[in-house]
PDB file of C-alpha atoms in Angstrom:
ATOM      1  CA  MET A   6      11.286 -19.407  10.385  1.00 33.00           C
ATOM      2  CA  ALA A   7      12.581 -16.819  12.803  1.00 33.00           C
ATOM      3  CA  LEU A   8       9.270 -16.448  14.630  1.00 28.00           C
ATOM      4  CA  ALA A   9       9.601 -20.009  15.890  1.00 27.00           C
ATOM      5  CA  LEU A  10      12.525 -18.841  18.002  1.00 26.00           C
ATOM      6  CA  ILE A  11      10.529 -16.237  19.903  1.00 30.00           C
ATOM      7  CA  VAL A  12      10.129 -17.166  23.558  1.00 29.00           C
ATOM      8  CA  THR A  13       7.839 -15.268  25.907  1.00 33.00           C
ATOM      9  CA  PHE A  14       9.694 -14.082  29.025  1.00 35.00           C
ATOM     10  CA  TRP A  15       7.145 -13.326  31.706  1.00 38.00           C
ATOM     11  CA  PRO A  16       7.033 -11.751  34.116  1.00 43.00           C
ATOM     12  CA  PHE A  17       8.658  -8.744  32.492  1.00 47.00           C
ATOM     13  CA  SER A  18      11.072  -8.495  35.433  1.00 47.00           C
ATOM     14  CA  ARG A  19      12.915 -11.565  34.158  1.00 52.00           C
ATOM     15  CA  ALA A  20      13.868  -9.808  30.913  1.00 49.00           C
ATOM     16  CA  LEU A  21      14.936  -6.762  32.877  1.00 45.00           C
ATOM     17  CA  ALA A  22      17.030  -8.883  35.205  1.00 44.00           C
ATOM     18  CA  GLN A  23      18.793 -10.458  32.229  1.00 46.00           C
ATOM     19  CA  ALA A  24      19.573  -7.017  30.848  1.00 43.00           C
ATOM     20  CA  SER A  25      21.445  -6.101  34.030  1.00 40.00           C
ATOM     21  CA  GLU A  26      23.413  -9.364  34.264  1.00 46.00           C
ATOM     22  CA  PRO A  27      26.870  -9.701  32.639  1.00 43.00           C
ATOM     23  CA  ALA A  28      26.822 -11.546  29.363  1.00 44.00           C
ATOM     24  CA  GLY A  29      28.190 -15.064  29.650  1.00 44.00           C
ATOM     25  CA  GLU A  30      27.758 -18.547  28.345  1.00 39.00           C
ATOM     26  CA  GLU A  31      25.200 -19.565  30.972  1.00 36.00           C
ATOM     27  CA  LYS A  32      23.274 -16.345  30.650  1.00 31.00           C
ATOM     28  CA  THR A  33      23.258 -16.600  26.875  1.00 28.00           C
ATOM     29  CA  ARG A  34      21.477 -19.939  27.040  1.00 26.00           C
ATOM     30  CA  ARG A  35      18.618 -18.289  28.935  1.00 26.00           C
ATOM     31  CA  VAL A  36      17.966 -15.684  26.257  1.00 25.00           C
ATOM     32  CA  ALA A  37      16.081 -16.308  23.031  1.00 24.00           C
ATOM     33  CA  VAL A  38      17.926 -14.795  20.075  1.00 26.00           C
ATOM     34  CA  VAL A  39      15.633 -13.852  17.232  1.00 27.00           C
ATOM     35  CA  ASP A  40      16.919 -13.525  13.692  1.00 29.00           C
ATOM     36  CA  PRO A  41      16.932  -9.751  13.078  1.00 32.00           C
ATOM     37  CA  GLY A  42      15.487 -10.350   9.621  1.00 33.00           C
ATOM     38  CA  GLY A  43      12.503 -12.207  10.987  1.00 32.00           C
ATOM     39  CA  ARG A  44      10.540  -9.268  12.354  1.00 33.00           C
ATOM     40  CA  ARG A  45      12.477  -6.177  11.277  1.00 33.00           C
ATOM     41  CA  SER A  46      10.819  -4.073   8.643  1.00 39.00           C
ATOM     42  CA  PRO A  47      12.993  -1.945   6.327  1.00 33.00           C
ATOM     43  CA  GLN A  48      10.396   0.808   6.750  1.00 39.00           C
ATOM     44  CA  THR A  49      10.479   0.740  10.558  1.00 40.00           C
ATOM     45  CA  LEU A  50      11.569   4.007  12.159  1.00 44.00           C
ATOM     46  CA  ASP A  51      14.247   3.472  14.822  1.00 47.00           C
ATOM     47  CA  ALA A  52      13.294   4.528  18.349  1.00 73.00           C
ATOM     48  CA  VAL A  53      15.486   4.115  21.421  1.00 85.00           C
ATOM     49  CA  MET A  54      13.837   4.616  24.785  1.00 84.00           C
ATOM     50  CA  THR A  55      13.794   3.425  28.370  1.00 88.00           C
ATOM     51  CA  LEU A  56      11.040   0.867  28.899  1.00 89.00           C
ATOM     52  CA  ARG A  57       9.624   0.641  32.407  1.00 88.00           C
ATOM     53  CA  SER A  58       7.528  -2.269  33.664  1.00 88.00           C
ATOM     54  CA  VAL A  59       4.495  -1.951  35.924  1.00 88.00           C
ATOM     55  CA  SER A  60       6.756  -3.061  38.806  1.00 87.00           C
ATOM     56  CA  GLY A  61       9.234  -0.233  38.115  1.00 87.00           C
ATOM     57  CA  GLN A  62      12.084  -2.160  36.454  1.00 86.00           C
ATOM     58  CA  GLU A  63      13.727  -0.542  33.434  1.00 88.00           C
ATOM     59  CA  ILE A  64      15.544  -1.576  30.266  1.00 85.00           C
ATOM     60  CA  GLU A  65      17.120   0.571  27.549  1.00 89.00           C
ATOM     61  CA  ALA A  66      16.001  -0.758  24.186  1.00 87.00           C
ATOM     62  CA  LYS A  67      15.270   0.066  20.574  1.00 83.00           C
ATOM     63  CA  LEU A  68      11.758  -0.583  19.284  1.00 82.00           C
ATOM     64  CA  ILE A  69      11.742  -2.861  16.250  1.00 77.00           C
ATOM     65  CA  SER A  70       8.132  -3.745  15.446  1.00 74.00           C
ATOM     66  CA  ALA A  71       4.796  -3.983  17.175  1.00 74.00           C
ATOM     67  CA  THR A  72       1.293  -5.380  17.151  1.00 73.00           C
ATOM     68  CA  GLU A  73      -1.730  -4.239  19.137  1.00 72.00           C
ATOM     69  CA  GLU A  74      -0.652  -6.465  22.061  1.00 80.00           C
ATOM     70  CA  THR A  75       3.153  -6.765  21.910  1.00 83.00           C
ATOM     71  CA  VAL A  76       6.304  -4.872  20.955  1.00 82.00           C
ATOM     72  CA  MET A  77       9.544  -6.404  19.693  1.00 81.00           C
ATOM     73  CA  ILE A  78      12.571  -4.701  21.263  1.00 84.00           C
ATOM     74  CA  GLU A  79      16.337  -4.879  20.787  1.00 86.00           C
ATOM     75  CA  ARG A  80      18.291  -4.524  24.024  1.00 87.00           C
ATOM     76  CA  MET A  81      20.985  -1.884  23.805  1.00 86.00           C
ATOM     77  CA  GLY A  82      24.493  -3.179  24.329  1.00 81.00           C
ATOM     78  CA  ASP A  83      24.248  -6.735  23.042  1.00 83.00           C
ATOM     79  CA  GLY A  84      21.538  -6.459  20.380  1.00 83.00           C
ATOM     80  CA  ARG A  85      19.435  -9.308  21.760  1.00 84.00           C
ATOM     81  CA  GLN A  86      15.732  -9.176  20.972  1.00 87.00           C
ATOM     82  CA  PHE A  87      12.671  -9.819  23.119  1.00 83.00           C
ATOM     83  CA  GLU A  88       8.925  -9.731  22.580  1.00 86.00           C
ATOM     84  CA  VAL A  89       7.235  -7.718  25.339  1.00 88.00           C
ATOM     85  CA  PRO A  90       3.461  -7.466  25.978  1.00 89.00           C
ATOM     86  CA  LEU A  91       2.300  -3.869  26.179  1.00 87.00           C
ATOM     87  CA  ALA A  92       0.221  -4.821  29.222  1.00 88.00           C
ATOM     88  CA  ASN A  93       3.467  -5.369  31.179  1.00 89.00           C
ATOM     89  CA  LEU A  94       4.597  -1.770  30.640  1.00 90.00           C
ATOM     90  CA  ASP A  95       3.606   1.085  32.911  1.00 90.00           C
ATOM     91  CA  HIS A  96       1.059   3.527  31.547  1.00 89.00           C
ATOM     92  CA  TYR A  97       3.557   6.222  30.520  1.00 89.00           C
ATOM     93  CA  THR A  98       5.815   3.753  28.678  1.00 87.00           C
ATOM     94  CA  GLU A  99       2.870   2.115  26.939  1.00 85.00           C
ATOM     95  CA  GLU A 100       1.659   5.495  25.710  1.00 86.00           C
ATOM     96  CA  ARG A 101       5.133   6.295  24.349  1.00 85.00           C
ATOM     97  CA  VAL A 102       5.232   2.976  22.491  1.00 83.00           C
ATOM     98  CA  ARG A 103       1.772   3.513  21.024  1.00 78.00           C
ATOM     99  CA  HIS A 104       2.776   7.019  19.943  1.00 78.00           C
ATOM    100  CA  TRP A 105       5.777   5.497  18.162  1.00 78.00           C
ATOM    101  CA  MET A 106       3.438   3.018  16.489  1.00 75.00           C
ATOM    102  CA  ASP A 107       1.214   5.831  15.232  1.00 71.00           C
ATOM    103  CA  GLN A 108       4.013   8.155  14.095  1.00 67.00           C
ATOM    104  CA  GLY A 109       6.205   5.432  12.600  1.00 61.00           C
ATOM    105  CA  PRO A 110       3.665   3.132  10.890  1.00 55.00           C
ATOM    106  CA  GLY A 111       6.425   0.912   9.495  1.00 56.00           C
ATOM    107  CA  GLY A 112       6.744  -0.499  13.010  1.00 60.00           C
ATOM    108  CA  VAL A 113       3.225  -1.936  12.885  1.00 69.00           C
ATOM    109  CA  ALA A 114       2.729  -4.977  10.679  1.00 73.00           C
ATOM    110  CA  PHE A 115      -0.411  -3.730   8.951  1.00 82.00           C
ATOM    111  CA  ASN A 116      -2.363  -6.208   6.869  1.00 87.00           C
ATOM    112  CA  PHE A 117      -5.085  -5.320   4.387  1.00 92.00           C
ATOM    113  CA  ALA A 118      -7.401  -7.048   1.950  1.00 94.00           C
ATOM    114  CA  VAL A 119      -7.806  -5.110  -1.292  1.00 95.00           C
ATOM    115  CA  THR A 120     -10.128  -5.977  -4.161  1.00 95.00           C
ATOM    116  CA  ALA A 121     -10.814  -4.100  -7.382  1.00 96.00           C
ATOM    117  CA  THR A 122     -13.690  -4.855  -9.755  1.00 95.00           C
ATOM    118  CA  LYS A 123     -13.725  -3.378 -13.249  1.00 95.00           C
ATOM    119  CA  THR A 124     -17.129  -2.187 -14.481  1.00 95.00           C
ATOM    120  CA  LEU A 125     -18.362  -0.987 -17.863  1.00 95.00           C
ATOM    121  CA  LEU A 126     -20.386   2.177 -17.247  1.00 95.00           C
ATOM    122  CA  ASP A 127     -21.372   3.136 -20.779  1.00 93.00           C
ATOM    123  CA  SER A 128     -20.521   2.428 -24.415  1.00 87.00           C
ATOM    124  CA  ASP A 129     -21.369   3.876 -27.800  1.00 88.00           C
ATOM    125  CA  THR A 130     -20.743   2.496 -31.299  1.00 83.00           C
ATOM    126  CA  PHE A 131     -21.307   4.301 -34.585  1.00 80.00           C
ATOM    127  CA  MET A 132     -20.240   4.216 -38.223  1.00 82.00           C
ATOM    128  CA  SER A 133     -18.521   7.030 -40.087  1.00 77.00           C
ATOM    129  CA  ALA A 134     -17.268   6.804 -43.672  1.00 75.00           C
ATOM    130  CA  GLY A 135     -17.116   3.030 -43.462  1.00 75.00           C
ATOM    131  CA  ARG A 136     -15.248   3.073 -40.155  1.00 80.00           C
ATOM    132  CA  ASP A 137     -16.453   1.429 -36.944  1.00 83.00           C
ATOM    133  CA  LEU A 138     -15.864   3.765 -34.000  1.00 85.00           C
ATOM    134  CA  LYS A 139     -16.525   2.756 -30.408  1.00 90.00           C
ATOM    135  CA  SER A 140     -16.165   4.625 -27.140  1.00 89.00           C
ATOM    136  CA  SER A 141     -16.612   3.120 -23.676  1.00 92.00           C
ATOM    137  CA  GLN A 142     -16.429   4.341 -20.078  1.00 94.00           C
ATOM    138  CA  TRP A 143     -14.845   2.103 -17.434  1.00 94.00           C
ATOM    139  CA  SER A 144     -14.481   2.360 -13.679  1.00 95.00           C
ATOM    140  CA  TYR A 145     -13.042   0.303 -10.820  1.00 96.00           C
ATOM    141  CA  ARG A 146     -14.802  -0.305  -7.533  1.00 94.00           C
ATOM    142  CA  VAL A 147     -12.023  -0.556  -4.943  1.00 93.00           C
ATOM    143  CA  LYS A 148     -12.603  -2.143  -1.530  1.00 93.00           C
ATOM    144  CA  VAL A 149     -10.089  -2.062   1.334  1.00 93.00           C
ATOM    145  CA  THR A 150     -10.404  -3.981   4.628  1.00 93.00           C
ATOM    146  CA  ASN A 151      -8.158  -3.432   7.644  1.00 92.00           C
ATOM    147  CA  LEU A 152      -7.180  -6.907   8.878  1.00 89.00           C
ATOM    148  CA  THR A 153      -4.864  -5.547  11.576  1.00 84.00           C
ATOM    149  CA  ARG A 154      -5.855  -5.396  15.235  1.00 78.00           C
ATOM    150  CA  HIS A 155      -4.629  -1.816  15.257  1.00 80.00           C
ATOM    151  CA  ALA A 156      -6.612   1.211  14.183  1.00 83.00           C
ATOM    152  CA  LEU A 157      -5.343   3.010  11.094  1.00 86.00           C
ATOM    153  CA  SER A 158      -5.688   6.787  11.011  1.00 86.00           C
ATOM    154  CA  GLY A 159      -4.189   9.571   8.926  1.00 87.00           C
ATOM    155  CA  ALA A 160      -3.504   7.244   5.990  1.00 90.00           C
ATOM    156  CA  GLN A 161      -3.972   7.770   2.279  1.00 92.00           C
ATOM    157  CA  LEU A 162      -4.745   5.532  -0.660  1.00 94.00           C
ATOM    158  CA  GLU A 163      -3.201   6.217  -4.027  1.00 94.00           C
ATOM    159  CA  TYR A 164      -4.125   4.335  -7.176  1.00 94.00           C
ATOM    160  CA  ARG A 165      -3.131   4.133 -10.815  1.00 94.00           C
ATOM    161  CA  ILE A 166      -5.195   2.648 -13.628  1.00 94.00           C
ATOM    162  CA  VAL A 167      -2.705   1.368 -16.194  1.00 93.00           C
ATOM    163  CA  PHE A 168      -3.840   1.240 -19.821  1.00 93.00           C
ATOM    164  CA  ASP A 169      -2.578   1.260 -23.399  1.00 90.00           C
ATOM    165  CA  ASP A 170      -3.796   4.396 -25.173  1.00 89.00           C
ATOM    166  CA  GLU A 171      -3.602   3.419 -28.843  1.00 86.00           C
ATOM    167  CA  VAL A 172      -6.299   5.593 -30.428  1.00 87.00           C
ATOM    168  CA  GLU A 173      -8.113   8.878 -29.819  1.00 86.00           C
ATOM    169  CA  ILE A 174     -11.550   9.614 -31.228  1.00 82.00           C
ATOM    170  CA  ALA A 175     -13.154  13.070 -31.217  1.00 80.00           C
ATOM    171  CA  LYS A 176     -16.511  12.974 -32.955  1.00 77.00           C
ATOM    172  CA  THR A 177     -15.466  11.524 -36.330  1.00 76.00           C
ATOM    173  CA  ILE A 178     -11.779  12.434 -36.080  1.00 79.00           C
ATOM    174  CA  VAL A 179      -9.407   9.528 -35.379  1.00 82.00           C
ATOM    175  CA  ALA A 180      -5.857  10.131 -34.146  1.00 83.00           C
ATOM    176  CA  PRO A 181      -3.092   8.040 -32.565  1.00 85.00           C
ATOM    177  CA  GLY A 182      -3.139   7.757 -28.779  1.00 83.00           C
ATOM    178  CA  LYS A 183      -0.344   8.467 -26.313  1.00 88.00           C
ATOM    179  CA  GLY A 184       1.025   4.929 -26.353  1.00 87.00           C
ATOM    180  CA  GLY A 185       1.354   2.023 -23.965  1.00 86.00           C
ATOM    181  CA  ASN A 186       1.388   1.930 -20.176  1.00 87.00           C
ATOM    182  CA  GLN A 187      -0.406   5.210 -19.574  1.00 90.00           C
ATOM    183  CA  GLN A 188      -1.409   5.823 -15.956  1.00 91.00           C
ATOM    184  CA  GLU A 189      -4.284   7.804 -14.514  1.00 91.00           C
ATOM    185  CA  GLY A 190      -4.963   8.016 -10.817  1.00 92.00           C
ATOM    186  CA  GLN A 191      -5.868   9.893  -7.720  1.00 91.00           C
ATOM    187  CA  LEU A 192      -4.885  10.367  -4.087  1.00 91.00           C
ATOM    188  CA  VAL A 193      -7.654   9.556  -1.590  1.00 86.00           C
ATOM    189  CA  ASP A 194      -7.670  10.321   2.141  1.00 90.00           C
ATOM    190  CA  LEU A 195      -8.778   7.262   4.112  1.00 90.00           C
ATOM    191  CA  PRO A 196     -11.078   7.597   7.125  1.00 91.00           C
ATOM    192  CA  GLU A 197     -10.025   6.028  10.411  1.00 90.00           C
ATOM    193  CA  MET A 198     -10.232   2.262  10.020  1.00 91.00           C
ATOM    194  CA  HIS A 199     -10.501  -0.121  12.946  1.00 89.00           C
ATOM    195  CA  PHE A 200     -10.085  -3.895  12.817  1.00 87.00           C
ATOM    196  CA  ASN A 201     -12.264  -5.378  10.029  1.00 90.00           C
ATOM    197  CA  ASP A 202     -13.491  -1.952   8.890  1.00 91.00           C
ATOM    198  CA  GLU A 203     -14.062  -1.804   5.137  1.00 92.00           C
ATOM    199  CA  ILE A 204     -14.150   1.197   2.823  1.00 91.00           C
ATOM    200  CA  GLU A 205     -15.017   1.299  -0.853  1.00 91.00           C
ATOM    201  CA  PHE A 206     -15.076   3.870  -3.627  1.00 90.00           C
ATOM    202  CA  ASP A 207     -15.520   4.050  -7.390  1.00 92.00           C
ATOM    203  CA  THR A 208     -12.823   5.554  -9.577  1.00 93.00           C
ATOM    204  CA  PRO A 209     -13.805   8.297 -12.046  1.00 94.00           C
ATOM    205  CA  PRO A 210     -14.691   6.958 -15.521  1.00 95.00           C
ATOM    206  CA  LEU A 211     -11.847   6.205 -17.889  1.00 94.00           C
ATOM    207  CA  ALA A 212     -12.605   6.611 -21.611  1.00 92.00           C
ATOM    208  CA  LEU A 213     -11.383   3.900 -23.986  1.00 92.00           C
ATOM    209  CA  HIS A 214     -11.717   3.834 -27.763  1.00 90.00           C
ATOM    210  CA  THR A 215     -11.750   1.276 -30.569  1.00 89.00           C
ATOM    211  CA  TYR A 216     -11.259   1.971 -34.268  1.00 86.00           C
ATOM    212  CA  GLU A 217     -11.761  -0.453 -37.149  1.00 84.00           C
ATOM    213  CA  TYR A 218     -11.783   0.070 -40.895  1.00 81.00           C
ATOM    214  CA  VAL A 219     -12.137  -2.705 -43.469  1.00 81.00           C
ATOM    215  CA  PRO A 220     -11.677  -1.305 -46.995  1.00 79.00           C
ATOM    216  CA  MET A 221     -12.877  -3.031 -50.119  1.00 80.00           C
ATOM    217  CA  ARG A 222      -9.247  -3.325 -51.070  1.00 82.00           C
ATOM    218  CA  GLY A 223      -6.187  -3.189 -48.914  1.00 80.00           C
ATOM    219  CA  GLU A 224      -5.422  -4.190 -45.362  1.00 84.00           C
ATOM    220  CA  ARG A 225      -7.782  -3.964 -42.415  1.00 83.00           C
ATOM    221  CA  GLU A 226      -7.061  -1.155 -39.952  1.00 81.00           C
ATOM    222  CA  PHE A 227      -7.682  -1.803 -36.279  1.00 85.00           C
ATOM    223  CA  SER A 228      -6.643  -0.052 -33.090  1.00 87.00           C
ATOM    224  CA  ARG A 229      -7.990  -0.387 -29.553  1.00 87.00           C
ATOM    225  CA  ASP A 230      -7.318   0.986 -26.079  1.00 90.00           C
ATOM    226  CA  THR A 231      -7.004  -1.669 -23.366  1.00 89.00           C
ATOM    227  CA  ILE A 232      -6.832  -1.598 -19.573  1.00 92.00           C
ATOM    228  CA  LYS A 233      -3.982  -3.602 -18.060  1.00 93.00           C
ATOM    229  CA  GLY A 234      -5.106  -3.278 -14.450  1.00 94.00           C
ATOM    230  CA  ILE A 235      -5.148  -1.107 -11.366  1.00 96.00           C
ATOM    231  CA  TRP A 236      -2.290  -0.493  -8.932  1.00 94.00           C
ATOM    232  CA  VAL A 237      -3.185   0.500  -5.363  1.00 95.00           C
ATOM    233  CA  ARG A 238      -0.916   1.753  -2.577  1.00 94.00           C
ATOM    234  CA  ILE A 239      -1.761   2.553   1.053  1.00 94.00           C
ATOM    235  CA  LEU A 240       0.568   5.045   2.755  1.00 91.00           C
ATOM    236  CA  LYS A 241       0.934   6.861   6.045  1.00 87.00           C
ATOM    237  CA  ASN A 242       3.436   9.639   6.733  1.00 82.00           C
ATOM    238  CA  GLY A 243       5.142   8.739   3.472  1.00 83.00           C
ATOM    239  CA  VAL A 244       5.598   5.088   4.493  1.00 83.00           C
ATOM    240  CA  LEU A 245       4.237   2.398   2.176  1.00 88.00           C
ATOM    241  CA  LEU A 246       2.008   0.081   4.237  1.00 89.00           C
ATOM    242  CA  HIS A 247       0.476  -2.078   1.519  1.00 91.00           C
ATOM    243  CA  GLU A 248       0.553  -2.552  -2.225  1.00 92.00           C
ATOM    244  CA  PHE A 249      -1.904  -4.276  -4.570  1.00 94.00           C
ATOM    245  CA  GLN A 250      -1.854  -5.002  -8.297  1.00 93.00           C
ATOM    246  CA  SER A 251      -4.925  -6.472  -9.974  1.00 93.00           C
ATOM    247  CA  HIS A 252      -2.798  -8.314 -12.553  1.00 90.00           C
ATOM    248  CA  PRO A 253       0.741  -8.813 -11.169  1.00 89.00           C
ATOM    249  CA  ALA A 254       1.865 -10.977 -14.086  1.00 85.00           C
ATOM    250  CA  THR A 255       1.386  -8.174 -16.619  1.00 83.00           C
ATOM    251  CA  MET A 256       2.168  -5.258 -14.280  1.00 85.00           C
ATOM    252  CA  ALA A 257       5.300  -6.506 -12.498  1.00 80.00           C
ATOM    253  CA  SER A 258       7.692  -4.664 -14.829  1.00 81.00           C
ATOM    254  CA  LEU A 259       5.878  -1.321 -14.550  1.00 84.00           C
ATOM    255  CA  SER A 260       7.161   1.607 -12.510  1.00 82.00           C
ATOM    256  CA  TRP A 261       5.071   3.907 -10.348  1.00 84.00           C
ATOM    257  CA  ASP A 262       4.880   7.364 -11.902  1.00 66.00           C
ATOM    258  CA  ASN A 263       4.684   9.287  -8.625  1.00 40.00           C
ATOM    259  CA  GLU A 264       7.898   8.390  -6.779  1.00 46.00           C
ATOM    260  CA  GLU A 265       8.692  12.087  -6.282  1.00 40.00           C
ATOM    261  CA  MET A 266       5.227  12.864  -4.857  1.00 39.00           C
ATOM    262  CA  LEU A 267       4.196  15.034  -7.777  1.00 34.00           C
ATOM    263  CA  GLU A 268       0.804  16.690  -7.753  1.00 39.00           C
ATOM    264  CA  ILE A 269      -1.862  14.182  -8.709  1.00 36.00           C
ATOM    265  CA  ARG A 270      -4.873  14.951 -10.838  1.00 39.00           C
ATOM    266  CA  VAL A 271      -7.424  12.871 -12.679  1.00 38.00           C
ATOM    267  CA  THR A 272      -6.890  13.344 -16.393  1.00 39.00           C
ATOM    268  CA  ASN A 273      -8.924  12.549 -19.464  1.00 41.00           C
ATOM    269  CA  PRO A 274      -6.798  12.457 -22.624  1.00 40.00           C
ATOM    270  CA  PHE A 275      -9.882  12.613 -24.838  1.00 39.00           C
ATOM    271  CA  ARG A 276     -11.188  15.739 -23.077  1.00 42.00           C
ATOM    272  CA  ASP A 277      -7.792  17.434 -22.792  1.00 46.00           C
ATOM    273  CA  GLN A 278      -6.804  16.907 -26.420  1.00 43.00           C
ATOM    274  CA  PHE A 279     -10.067  18.084 -27.937  1.00 41.00           C
ATOM    275  CA  ALA A 280     -11.273  20.506 -25.243  1.00 45.00           C
ATOM    276  CA  THR A 281     -11.410  23.419 -27.690  1.00 42.00           C
ATOM    277  CA  GLY A 282     -13.524  21.575 -30.211  1.00 43.00           C
ATOM    278  CA  LEU A 283     -15.994  20.302 -27.617  1.00 38.00           C
ATOM    279  CA  ARG A 284     -16.850  23.703 -26.132  1.00 37.00           C
TER     280      ARG A 284
END
């Protein structure tokens, strides 16, 4: 793995000295070359700046990725990469790097733990003209933990509950649903989250229906709405930091319905379709 090739060059002046020396066979042996694919994130925002150490030495480099303690840089000119502790940078340079980390979150390797628990809130079953009709209300309790030693601020969580809408029931009226792979969701602003901070919230209820009719003669009729799972994304400044699917095996082929950042609202097909009759 590429990380095994990372060598710490301290003091920082040694890396700066190498940057000013002509490239050659002997000098090359003294520099650790890290596979660019090992730490580079496709979402990382490029940033070229002059890094200055606490002793005043400078190096022109592009920031690649960062943690709370170190920054991976690519030296301009030969493309060689080094891992530099933020503590070895002067105060002004460190502040610039941390600003880059905040504004370009793809440069920070954020890690989260996400769980989602489905809960039945309410259900109702009744008979009408020999038909069994059932309605139920479901919700997810979503928990998110920041496992990164870097505070997260200004981020948002967006979720989609994916379900097959096969039947609609309004009082005693039964109608076909909107079909498979329907998605309902919401955009939630996250509070500032420090290392090991956890937030949780409950999604608004989602109405599901079941219809069954067994005639004295003829074939049985049965139709039921089913939840496939919940899809959660954490974003900052339009950059995707983390993604979670409660059931990846059945949701892998699905596409997110908000790629163009359309306005998000929580919908209720049952309410919307029969709003006039329920007033």
